[in-house]
Short mmCIF file of C-alpha atoms and ligand atoms in Angstrom, two decimals:
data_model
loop_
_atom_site.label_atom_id
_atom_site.label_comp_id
_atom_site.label_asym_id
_atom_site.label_seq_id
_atom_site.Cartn_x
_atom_site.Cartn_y
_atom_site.Cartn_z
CA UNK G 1 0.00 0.00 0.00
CA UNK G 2 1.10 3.48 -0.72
CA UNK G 3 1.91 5.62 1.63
CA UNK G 4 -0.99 7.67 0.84
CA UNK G 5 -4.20 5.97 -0.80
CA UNK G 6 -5.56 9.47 -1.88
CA UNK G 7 -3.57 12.00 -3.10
CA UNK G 8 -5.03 15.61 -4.97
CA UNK G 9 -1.96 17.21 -6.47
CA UNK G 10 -2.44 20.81 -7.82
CA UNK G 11 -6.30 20.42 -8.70
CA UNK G 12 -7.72 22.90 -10.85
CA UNK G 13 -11.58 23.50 -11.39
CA UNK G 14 -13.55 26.16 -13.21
CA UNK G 15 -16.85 26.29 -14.40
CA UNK G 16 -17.59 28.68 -17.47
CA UNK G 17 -20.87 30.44 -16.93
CA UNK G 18 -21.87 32.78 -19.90
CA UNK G 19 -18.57 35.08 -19.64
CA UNK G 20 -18.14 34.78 -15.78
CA UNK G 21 -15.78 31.88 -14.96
CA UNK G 22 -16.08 30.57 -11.73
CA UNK G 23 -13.07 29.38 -10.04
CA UNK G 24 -13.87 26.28 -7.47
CA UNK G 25 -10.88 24.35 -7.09
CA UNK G 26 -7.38 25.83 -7.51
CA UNK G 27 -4.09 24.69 -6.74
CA UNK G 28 -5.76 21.98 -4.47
CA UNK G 29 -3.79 19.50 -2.36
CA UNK G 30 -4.88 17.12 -0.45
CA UNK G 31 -3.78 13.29 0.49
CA UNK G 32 -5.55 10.67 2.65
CA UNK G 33 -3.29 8.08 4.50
CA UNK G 34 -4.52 4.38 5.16
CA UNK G 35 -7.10 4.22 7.42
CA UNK G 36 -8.16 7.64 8.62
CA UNK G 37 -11.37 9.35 8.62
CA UNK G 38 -11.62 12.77 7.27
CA UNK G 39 -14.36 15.25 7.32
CA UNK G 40 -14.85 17.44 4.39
CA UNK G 41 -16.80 20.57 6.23
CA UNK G 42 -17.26 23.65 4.01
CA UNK G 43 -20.51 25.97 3.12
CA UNK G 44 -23.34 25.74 0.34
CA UNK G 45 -21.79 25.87 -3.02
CA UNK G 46 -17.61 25.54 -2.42
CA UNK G 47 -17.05 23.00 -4.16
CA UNK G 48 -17.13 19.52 -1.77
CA UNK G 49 -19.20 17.18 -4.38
CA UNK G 50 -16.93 19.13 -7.12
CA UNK G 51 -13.76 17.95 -4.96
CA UNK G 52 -15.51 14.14 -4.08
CA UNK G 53 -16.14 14.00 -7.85
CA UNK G 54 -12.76 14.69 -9.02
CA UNK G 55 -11.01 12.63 -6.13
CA UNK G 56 -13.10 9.72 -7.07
CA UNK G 57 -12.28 9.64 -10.70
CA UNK G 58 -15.57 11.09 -11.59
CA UNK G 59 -15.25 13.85 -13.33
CA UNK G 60 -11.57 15.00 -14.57
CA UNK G 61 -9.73 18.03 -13.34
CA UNK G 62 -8.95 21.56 -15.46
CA UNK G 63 -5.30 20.75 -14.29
CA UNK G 64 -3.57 18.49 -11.39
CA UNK G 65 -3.22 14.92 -10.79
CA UNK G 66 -5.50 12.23 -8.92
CA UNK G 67 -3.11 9.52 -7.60
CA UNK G 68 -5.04 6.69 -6.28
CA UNK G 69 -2.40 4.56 -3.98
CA UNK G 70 0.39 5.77 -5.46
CA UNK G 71 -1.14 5.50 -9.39
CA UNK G 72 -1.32 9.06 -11.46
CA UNK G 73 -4.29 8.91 -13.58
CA UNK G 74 -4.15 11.95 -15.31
CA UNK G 75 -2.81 10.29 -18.36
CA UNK G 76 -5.07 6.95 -18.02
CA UNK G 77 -7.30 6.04 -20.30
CA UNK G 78 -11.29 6.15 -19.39
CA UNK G 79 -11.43 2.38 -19.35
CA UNK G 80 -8.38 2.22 -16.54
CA UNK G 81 -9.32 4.69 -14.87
CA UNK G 82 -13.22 2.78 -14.26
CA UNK G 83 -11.17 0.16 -13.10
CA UNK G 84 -9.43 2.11 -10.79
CA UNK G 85 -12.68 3.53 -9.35
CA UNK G 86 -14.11 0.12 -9.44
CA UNK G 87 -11.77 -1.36 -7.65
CA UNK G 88 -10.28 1.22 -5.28
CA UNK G 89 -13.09 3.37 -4.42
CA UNK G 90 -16.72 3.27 -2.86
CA UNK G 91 -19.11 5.99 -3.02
CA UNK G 92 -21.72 7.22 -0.96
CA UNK G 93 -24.30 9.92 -2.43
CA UNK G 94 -27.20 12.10 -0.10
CA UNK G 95 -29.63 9.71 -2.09
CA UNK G 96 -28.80 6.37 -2.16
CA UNK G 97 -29.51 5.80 -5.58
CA UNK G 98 -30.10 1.77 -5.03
CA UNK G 99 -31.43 -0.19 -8.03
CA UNK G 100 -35.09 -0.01 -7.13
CA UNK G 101 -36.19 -3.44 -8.75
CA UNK G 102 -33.55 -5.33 -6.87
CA UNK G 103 -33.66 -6.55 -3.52
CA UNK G 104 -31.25 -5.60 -1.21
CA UNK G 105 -28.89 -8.33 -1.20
CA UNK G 106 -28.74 -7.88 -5.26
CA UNK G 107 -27.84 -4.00 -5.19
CA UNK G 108 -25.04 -5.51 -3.00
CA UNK G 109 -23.66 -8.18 -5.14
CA UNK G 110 -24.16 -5.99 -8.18
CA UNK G 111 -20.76 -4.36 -7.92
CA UNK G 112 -19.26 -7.05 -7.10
CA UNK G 113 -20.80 -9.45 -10.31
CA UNK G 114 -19.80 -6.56 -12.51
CA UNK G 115 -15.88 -7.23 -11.26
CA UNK G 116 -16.33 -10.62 -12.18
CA UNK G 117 -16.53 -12.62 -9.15
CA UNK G 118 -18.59 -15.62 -9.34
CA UNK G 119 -22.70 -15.24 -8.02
CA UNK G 120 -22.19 -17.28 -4.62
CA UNK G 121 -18.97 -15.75 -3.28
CA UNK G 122 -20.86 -12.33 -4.59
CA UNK G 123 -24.09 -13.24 -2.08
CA UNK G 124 -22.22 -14.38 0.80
CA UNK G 125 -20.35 -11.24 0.77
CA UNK G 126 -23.39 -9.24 0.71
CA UNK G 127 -24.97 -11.23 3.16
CA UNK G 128 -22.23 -10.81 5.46
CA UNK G 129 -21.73 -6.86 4.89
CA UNK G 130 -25.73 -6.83 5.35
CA UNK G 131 -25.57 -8.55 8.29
CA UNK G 132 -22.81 -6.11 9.58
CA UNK G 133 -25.25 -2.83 8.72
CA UNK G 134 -27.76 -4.93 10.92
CA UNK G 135 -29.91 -5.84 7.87
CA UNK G 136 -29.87 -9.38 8.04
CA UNK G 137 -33.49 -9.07 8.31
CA UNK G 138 -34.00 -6.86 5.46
CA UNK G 139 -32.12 -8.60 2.75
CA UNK G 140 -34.50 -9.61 0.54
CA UNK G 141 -36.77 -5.93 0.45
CA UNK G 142 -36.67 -3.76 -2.15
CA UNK G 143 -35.47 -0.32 -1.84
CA UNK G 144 -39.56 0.97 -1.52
CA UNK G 145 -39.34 -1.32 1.50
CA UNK G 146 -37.16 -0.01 3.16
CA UNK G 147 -36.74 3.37 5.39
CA UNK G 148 -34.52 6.00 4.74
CA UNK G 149 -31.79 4.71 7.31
CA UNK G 150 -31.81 0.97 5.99
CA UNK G 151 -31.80 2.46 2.41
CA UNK G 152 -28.87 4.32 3.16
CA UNK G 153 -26.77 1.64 5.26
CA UNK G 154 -27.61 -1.14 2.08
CA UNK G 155 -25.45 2.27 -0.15
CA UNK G 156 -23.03 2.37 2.51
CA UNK G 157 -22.47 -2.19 1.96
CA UNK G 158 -22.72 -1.72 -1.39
CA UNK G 159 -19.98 0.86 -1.95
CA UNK G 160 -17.16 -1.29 0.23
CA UNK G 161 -18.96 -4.70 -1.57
CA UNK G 162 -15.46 -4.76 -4.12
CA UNK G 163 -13.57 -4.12 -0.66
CA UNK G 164 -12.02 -0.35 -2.10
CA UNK G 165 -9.08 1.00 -0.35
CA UNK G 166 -10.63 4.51 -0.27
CA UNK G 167 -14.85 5.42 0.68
CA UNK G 168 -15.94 8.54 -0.45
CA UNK G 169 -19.22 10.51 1.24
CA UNK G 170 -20.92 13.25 0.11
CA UNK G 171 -23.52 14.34 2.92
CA UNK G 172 -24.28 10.49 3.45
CA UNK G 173 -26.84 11.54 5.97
CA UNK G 174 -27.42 14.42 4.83
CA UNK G 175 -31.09 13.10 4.33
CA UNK G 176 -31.79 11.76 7.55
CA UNK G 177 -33.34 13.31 10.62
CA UNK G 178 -30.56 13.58 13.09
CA UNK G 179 -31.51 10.35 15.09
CA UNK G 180 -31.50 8.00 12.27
CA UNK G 181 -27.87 10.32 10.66
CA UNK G 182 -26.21 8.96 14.20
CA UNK G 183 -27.37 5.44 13.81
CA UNK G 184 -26.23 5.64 10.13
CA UNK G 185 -22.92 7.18 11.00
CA UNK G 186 -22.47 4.78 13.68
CA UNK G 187 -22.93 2.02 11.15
CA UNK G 188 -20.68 3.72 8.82
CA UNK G 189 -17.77 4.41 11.04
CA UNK G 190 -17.71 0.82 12.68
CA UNK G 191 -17.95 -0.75 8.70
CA UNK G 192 -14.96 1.78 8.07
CA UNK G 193 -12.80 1.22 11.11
CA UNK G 194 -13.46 -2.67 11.03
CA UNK G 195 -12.07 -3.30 7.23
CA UNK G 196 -9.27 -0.26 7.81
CA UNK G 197 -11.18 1.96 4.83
CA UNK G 198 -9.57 5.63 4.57
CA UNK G 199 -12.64 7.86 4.24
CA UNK G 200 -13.03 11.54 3.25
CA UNK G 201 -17.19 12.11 4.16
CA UNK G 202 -18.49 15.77 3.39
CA UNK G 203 -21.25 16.76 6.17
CA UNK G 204 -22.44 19.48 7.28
CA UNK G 205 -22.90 17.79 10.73
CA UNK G 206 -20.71 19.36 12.39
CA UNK G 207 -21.30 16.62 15.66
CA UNK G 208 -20.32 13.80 13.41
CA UNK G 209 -17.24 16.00 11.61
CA UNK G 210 -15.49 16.09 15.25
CA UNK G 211 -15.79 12.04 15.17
CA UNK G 212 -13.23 12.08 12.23
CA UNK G 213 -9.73 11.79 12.74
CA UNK G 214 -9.18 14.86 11.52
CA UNK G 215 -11.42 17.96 9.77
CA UNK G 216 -10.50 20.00 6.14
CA UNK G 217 -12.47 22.60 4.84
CA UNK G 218 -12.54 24.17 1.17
CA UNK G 219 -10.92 27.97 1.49
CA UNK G 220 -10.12 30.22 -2.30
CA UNK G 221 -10.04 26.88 -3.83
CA UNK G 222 -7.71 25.09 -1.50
CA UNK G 223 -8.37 22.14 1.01
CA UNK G 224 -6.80 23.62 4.60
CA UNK G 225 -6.75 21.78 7.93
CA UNK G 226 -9.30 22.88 10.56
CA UNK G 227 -7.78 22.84 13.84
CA UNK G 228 -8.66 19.72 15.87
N1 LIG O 1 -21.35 21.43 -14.13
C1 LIG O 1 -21.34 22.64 -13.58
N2 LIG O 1 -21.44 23.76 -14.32
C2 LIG O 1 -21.42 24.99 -13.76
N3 LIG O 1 -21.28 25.20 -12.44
C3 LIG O 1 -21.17 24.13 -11.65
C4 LIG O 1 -21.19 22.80 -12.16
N4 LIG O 1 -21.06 21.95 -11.11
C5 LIG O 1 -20.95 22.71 -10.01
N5 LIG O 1 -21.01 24.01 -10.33
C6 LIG O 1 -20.91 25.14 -9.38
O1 LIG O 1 -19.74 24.97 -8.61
C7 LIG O 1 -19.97 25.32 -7.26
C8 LIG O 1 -19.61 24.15 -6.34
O2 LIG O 1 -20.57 23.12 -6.50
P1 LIG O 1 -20.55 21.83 -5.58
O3 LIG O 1 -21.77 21.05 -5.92
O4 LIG O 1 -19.26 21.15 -5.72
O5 LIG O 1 -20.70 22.49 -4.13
P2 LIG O 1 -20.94 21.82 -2.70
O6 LIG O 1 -19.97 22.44 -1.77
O7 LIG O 1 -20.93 20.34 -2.82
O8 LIG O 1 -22.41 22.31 -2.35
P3 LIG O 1 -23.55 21.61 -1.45
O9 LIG O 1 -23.04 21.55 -0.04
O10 LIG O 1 -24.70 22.57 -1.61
O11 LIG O 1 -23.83 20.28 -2.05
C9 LIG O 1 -21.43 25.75 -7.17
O12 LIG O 1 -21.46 27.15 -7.21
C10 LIG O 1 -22.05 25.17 -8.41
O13 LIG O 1 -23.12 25.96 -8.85
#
């Protein structure tokens, strides 16, 4: 493993609006060593999905380099660089975006099927992830089945499912009402800590930020330490 599994070197980002350009990410640095927690915590409209995009091979950068444990993909070609996202990092969006006419246990394995592993070694390691979140009664519902918490822990299995080195969040309870965001988070963090995941997790929470191992913020395009 490298020494860093994330690493944002010199990210540029503008968006061209009519003849205004705005300028969201510039110069940006950032690097995520094994197994720490991060919080992303910055205002309305800086640039944190921008930054989540870009970090998790996404969307490309203006200018700058992703390097994913210790692989540049600037200069990859679209189909390695899917493979590198496949592979290396899970995602978490507000809305879980689950497959609705799959069960749970499917939206799990689906990842995992499309990486080639064979159906039964795909279930059991759904089952078991499921069974981590505290689903194991809930595997065979359907999204529409499910509450807003469940929906959101089956996201959280299914983005580890290919076992990434990295998990991206972008407001991952951002949906919730705060009762059901601490059970979610809970779920989260012990999934994260028990299979050593380094995770950078924009919230606005700022309760759940101070859980992380450490806190970043977005400032004239730059990611800068918050103190602890
Ligand atoms: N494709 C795009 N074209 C033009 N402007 C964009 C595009 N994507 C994002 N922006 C702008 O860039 C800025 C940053 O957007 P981004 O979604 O990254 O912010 P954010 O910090 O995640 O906000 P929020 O917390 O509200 O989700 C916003 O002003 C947004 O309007």
């Amino acid at each position: 493993m490298a020494e860093n599994v994330l690493e944002l070197r010199s990210i540029d980002r503008r968006f061209v609006q009519g003849t205004k350009t705005l300028t969201i990410l510039e110069q940006a640095d950032f690097a995520l060593r094994p197994g720490e927690m991060v919080a992303l915590v910055a205002p309305s409209g800086t640039g944190k999905s921008t930054l989540l995009h870009i970090a998790g091979l996404l969307e490309y950068p203006d200018g700058g380099d992703v390097v994913v444990n210790g692989q540049p993909c600037a200069a990859l070609s679209d189909d390695r660089r899917t493979a590198i996202r496949r592979s290396e990092i899970g995602f978490v969006y507000q809305f879980h975006h689950l497959l609705p006419e799959f069960t749970a246990l499917e939206n799990v394995m689906m990842p995992q099927l499309i990486a080639g592993l064979d159906a039964r070694e795909a279930k059991e390691r759904a089952a078991q992830l499921l069974n981590y979140m505290k689903l194991g009664e809930r595997m065979d519902h359907r999204p529409n089945e499910l509450s807003g918490g469940e929906q959101q822990r089956v996201a959280i299995a299914r983005a580890v499912a290919n076992a990434p080195l990295v998990l991206l969040a972008d407001e991952p309870t951002g949906n919730l009402d705060p009762a059901t965001a601490a059970y979610v988070f809970d779920a989260l963090e012990a999934l994260v800590r028990h299979s050593g995941l380094a995770a950078l997790i924009a919230t606005h929470n700022e309760e759940l930020a101070a859980r992380m191992d450490r806190r970043v913020t977005l400032s004239q395009g730059k990611v800068v330490e918050l103190p602890a």
